[in-house]
CSV table of C-alpha atoms in Angstrom, one decimal:
chain,number,residue,atom,x,y,z
Q,19,SER,CA,137.0,178.8,116.2
Q,20,PRO,CA,137.1,177.3,119.7
Q,21,THR,CA,137.7,179.5,122.6
Q,22,LEU,CA,141.0,178.9,124.3
Q,23,ALA,CA,141.1,178.8,128.1
Q,24,THR,CA,143.8,180.9,129.7
Q,25,LYS,CA,145.1,180.0,133.1
Q,26,VAL,CA,147.7,181.9,135.1
Q,27,LEU,CA,149.5,179.4,137.3
Q,28,PRO,CA,149.4,180.1,141.0
Q,29,PHE,CA,153.2,179.7,141.3
Q,30,LEU,CA,156.2,181.9,140.7
Q,31,ALA,CA,159.6,180.5,139.8
Q,32,LEU,CA,162.5,181.6,142.0
Q,33,ASN,CA,165.2,179.8,139.9
Q,34,GLU,CA,164.0,178.3,136.7
Q,35,VAL,CA,161.2,176.8,134.6
Q,36,PHE,CA,161.9,173.6,132.5
Q,37,ILE,CA,159.7,172.6,129.6
Q,38,GLY,CA,160.2,169.3,127.9
Q,39,GLU,CA,159.1,165.7,127.4
Q,40,SER,CA,158.7,163.7,130.6
Q,41,VAL,CA,160.7,160.8,129.1
Q,42,THR,CA,164.2,162.2,128.7
Q,43,SER,CA,165.0,160.1,125.6
Q,44,ARG,CA,162.1,161.7,123.7
Q,45,VAL,CA,162.7,164.8,121.5
Q,46,SER,CA,160.8,167.9,122.7
Q,47,LEU,CA,159.1,169.7,119.9
Q,48,LEU,CA,158.6,173.3,120.9
Q,49,ARG,CA,157.9,176.6,119.1
Q,50,LEU,CA,159.6,179.6,120.7
Q,51,GLN,CA,159.1,183.3,120.4
Q,52,ILE,CA,161.7,185.5,122.0
Q,53,ASP,CA,160.8,189.1,122.8
Q,54,ASN,CA,157.9,189.1,120.3
Q,55,GLY,CA,160.3,188.1,117.5
Q,56,ALA,CA,159.6,185.4,114.8
Q,57,TRP,CA,158.4,182.0,116.0
Q,58,SER,CA,161.0,179.3,115.7
Q,59,HIS,CA,160.3,175.5,115.5
Q,60,THR,CA,162.8,173.6,117.7
Q,61,LYS,CA,163.8,170.0,118.4
Q,62,SER,CA,165.8,169.5,121.6
Q,63,SER,CA,165.8,167.8,125.0
Q,64,GLY,CA,163.9,170.7,126.4
Q,65,LEU,CA,164.0,174.4,127.3
Q,66,CYS,CA,165.3,175.9,130.6
Q,67,VAL,CA,164.3,179.5,131.3
Q,68,THR,CA,166.0,181.0,134.4
Q,69,THR,CA,165.9,184.1,136.6
Q,70,GLY,CA,169.0,185.8,137.8
Q,71,THR,CA,168.7,183.8,141.0
Q,72,GLY,CA,168.8,180.6,139.0
Q,73,SER,CA,171.6,181.6,136.7
Q,74,THR,CA,174.2,180.1,139.1
Q,75,SER,CA,172.7,176.7,139.0
Q,76,TRP,CA,171.1,174.7,136.2
Q,77,HIS,CA,171.5,177.5,133.6
Q,78,PHE,CA,175.2,177.7,134.5
Q,79,SER,CA,175.6,173.8,134.4
Q,80,ILE,CA,173.9,173.6,130.9
Q,81,ASN,CA,176.0,176.4,129.4
Q,82,CYS,CA,179.4,176.4,131.1
Q,83,LEU,CA,182.5,175.5,129.1
Q,84,ARG,CA,185.2,173.1,130.3
Q,85,THR,CA,188.9,174.2,130.2
Q,86,GLN,CA,189.8,171.2,128.0
Q,87,SER,CA,187.3,172.2,125.3
Q,88,VAL,CA,188.5,175.9,125.4
Q,89,GLN,CA,192.1,174.9,125.1
Q,90,GLU,CA,191.3,172.6,122.1
Q,91,LEU,CA,189.5,175.5,120.3
Q,92,MET,CA,192.4,177.8,121.1
Q,93,LYS,CA,194.9,175.3,119.6
Q,94,ILE,CA,192.7,175.0,116.5
Q,95,LEU,CA,192.6,178.8,116.1
Q,96,HIS,CA,196.4,178.9,116.6
Q,97,GLU,CA,197.5,175.9,114.5
Q,98,GLU,CA,195.0,175.9,111.7
Q,99,TYR,CA,194.1,179.5,111.4
Q,100,LYS,CA,197.4,181.0,112.5
Q,101,VAL,CA,195.8,183.2,115.1
Q,102,PRO,CA,198.6,184.2,117.5
Q,103,LEU,CA,197.4,182.8,120.9
Q,104,ASP,CA,199.0,181.5,124.0
Q,105,THR,CA,197.5,178.0,124.2
Q,106,ALA,CA,198.8,177.0,127.6
Q,107,MET,CA,196.5,175.4,130.0
Q,108,GLU,CA,196.7,178.4,132.4
Q,109,LYS,CA,195.5,180.8,129.6
Q,110,ALA,CA,192.7,178.3,128.7
Q,111,ARG,CA,191.6,178.3,132.4
Q,112,GLU,CA,191.6,182.1,132.4
Q,113,VAL,CA,189.4,182.3,129.2
Q,114,THR,CA,187.1,179.6,130.5
Q,115,GLU,CA,186.6,181.4,133.8
Q,116,LYS,CA,185.8,184.7,132.0
Q,117,TYR,CA,183.3,183.0,129.7
Q,118,ASN,CA,181.6,181.1,132.5
Q,119,GLN,CA,181.4,184.2,134.8
Q,120,LYS,CA,179.4,186.0,132.0
Q,121,LEU,CA,176.7,183.2,132.3
Q,122,MET,CA,175.6,184.4,135.7
Q,123,PHE,CA,173.6,187.6,136.3
Q,124,ALA,CA,172.1,189.6,139.1
Q,125,ALA,CA,169.3,188.0,141.2
Q,126,ASP,CA,167.3,191.3,140.9
Q,127,SER,CA,167.6,191.4,137.1
Q,128,ASP,CA,164.4,192.0,135.2
Q,129,GLN,CA,165.7,189.8,132.4
Q,130,LEU,CA,165.4,186.0,132.0
Q,131,ALA,CA,167.9,183.7,130.3
Q,132,TYR,CA,166.9,180.8,128.2
Q,133,SER,CA,168.8,177.7,127.1
Q,134,VAL,CA,167.7,175.2,124.5
Q,135,ARG,CA,169.1,171.9,125.8
Q,136,GLU,CA,170.8,169.7,123.3
Q,137,TYR,CA,169.5,171.6,120.3
Q,138,ILE,CA,169.0,169.3,117.3
Q,139,THR,CA,169.9,171.0,114.0
Q,140,PHE,CA,169.8,169.4,110.5
Q,141,GLU,CA,168.5,170.3,107.1
Q,142,GLU,CA,165.1,171.7,108.0
Q,143,TRP,CA,165.5,172.4,111.7
Q,144,PRO,CA,165.3,174.9,113.3
Q,145,THR,CA,162.9,176.9,111.2
Q,146,PRO,CA,163.7,179.7,110.7
Q,147,ARG,CA,167.4,179.5,111.2
Q,148,GLY,CA,169.1,181.9,113.6
Q,149,LEU,CA,167.6,181.2,117.0
Q,150,LYS,CA,170.4,181.4,119.6
Q,151,VAL,CA,170.6,178.3,121.7
Q,152,ARG,CA,171.0,180.6,124.8
Q,153,ASP,CA,170.4,184.3,125.4
Q,154,LYS,CA,168.7,186.8,127.6
Q,155,ALA,CA,165.2,187.9,127.0
Q,156,SER,CA,162.3,189.9,128.6
Q,157,SER,CA,159.7,187.5,127.3
Q,158,VAL,CA,159.8,183.8,126.2
Q,159,LYS,CA,156.6,182.4,124.6
Q,160,VAL,CA,156.5,178.6,124.2
Q,161,LYS,CA,154.0,176.5,122.2
Q,162,SER,CA,154.2,172.7,122.8
Q,163,HIS,CA,154.1,170.1,120.1
Q,164,CYS,CA,155.0,167.4,122.6
Q,165,THR,CA,153.1,164.2,123.5
Q,166,ASP,CA,153.9,163.8,127.2
Q,167,ALA,CA,155.6,167.0,128.4
Q,168,GLY,CA,155.7,169.0,131.6
Q,169,LEU,CA,156.3,172.5,132.7
Q,170,VAL,CA,158.4,172.2,135.8
Q,171,ILE,CA,158.9,175.1,138.2
Q,172,ASP,CA,162.0,175.1,140.3
Q,173,GLY,CA,162.3,171.3,140.0
Q,174,SER,CA,159.4,170.6,142.2
Q,175,VAL,CA,156.0,171.6,140.8
Q,176,SER,CA,155.0,170.2,137.5
Q,177,PHE,CA,152.1,170.9,135.1
Q,178,PRO,CA,151.2,169.0,131.9
Q,179,PHE,CA,152.5,170.8,128.8
Q,180,ASN,CA,151.3,168.8,125.8
Q,181,ASP,CA,150.5,169.6,122.2
Q,182,GLY,CA,148.7,172.9,121.8
Q,183,THR,CA,149.6,174.2,125.3
Q,184,GLU,CA,151.2,177.7,125.4
Q,185,ALA,CA,153.1,179.5,128.1
Q,186,ILE,CA,154.4,183.1,128.4
Q,187,LEU,CA,157.4,183.4,130.8
Q,188,GLU,CA,158.1,186.9,132.0
Q,189,ILE,CA,159.3,188.8,135.1
Q,190,HIS,CA,156.8,191.3,136.5
Q,191,PRO,CA,157.9,194.0,138.9
Q,192,GLU,CA,155.0,193.2,141.3
Q,193,ASP,CA,156.3,189.6,141.5
Q,194,SER,CA,159.8,190.6,142.5
Q,195,LEU,CA,161.4,188.8,145.4
Q,196,MET,CA,161.3,191.0,148.4
Q,197,THR,CA,164.1,190.8,150.9
Q,198,VAL,CA,165.0,192.4,154.2
Q,199,GLN,CA,168.6,193.4,155.1
Q,200,MET,CA,169.2,193.4,158.8
Q,201,ASP,CA,171.5,195.9,160.3
Q,202,GLU,CA,173.9,194.1,162.6
Q,203,LYS,CA,174.3,197.2,164.8
Q,204,ARG,CA,172.2,197.0,167.9
Q,205,PRO,CA,171.2,200.0,170.0
């Protein structure tokens, strides 16, 4: 068996890592393993893995709900399933806000959040069934089955990520962002 080369990239992500085909109209074929669980075959428009710092940006934009959609769901529950709900626009705004706020998490969290963008599901995909399209994780392993893909760090640094390439995305305590808080009181 051939020896695989392992390379630790000399970059850390502050906000997010995106993995997917370079041409946005192409389907990204990725295998994912979340927290050492079962490997899942996925078809999508890519994978976004974010830190707490990035959870207010692209991750939020990918996953946030719109009030109109929430209100329509509330009306379906109320009218077709007879769930007693206030379906007024104001209540839908309140529910939407609560849901969307839960997408964001602390900048110093030791967790990542992943989002499978525009997840394609049909008869045989994903394999196995049950992968959440978004969730938090400590470790996200990715194997590429793409033809012209990239691993993009914070929207600026890109590396080829084609068929056979693997990545492990994790947060390590020694790589934590260090900040200084200045005391405004002056002696």
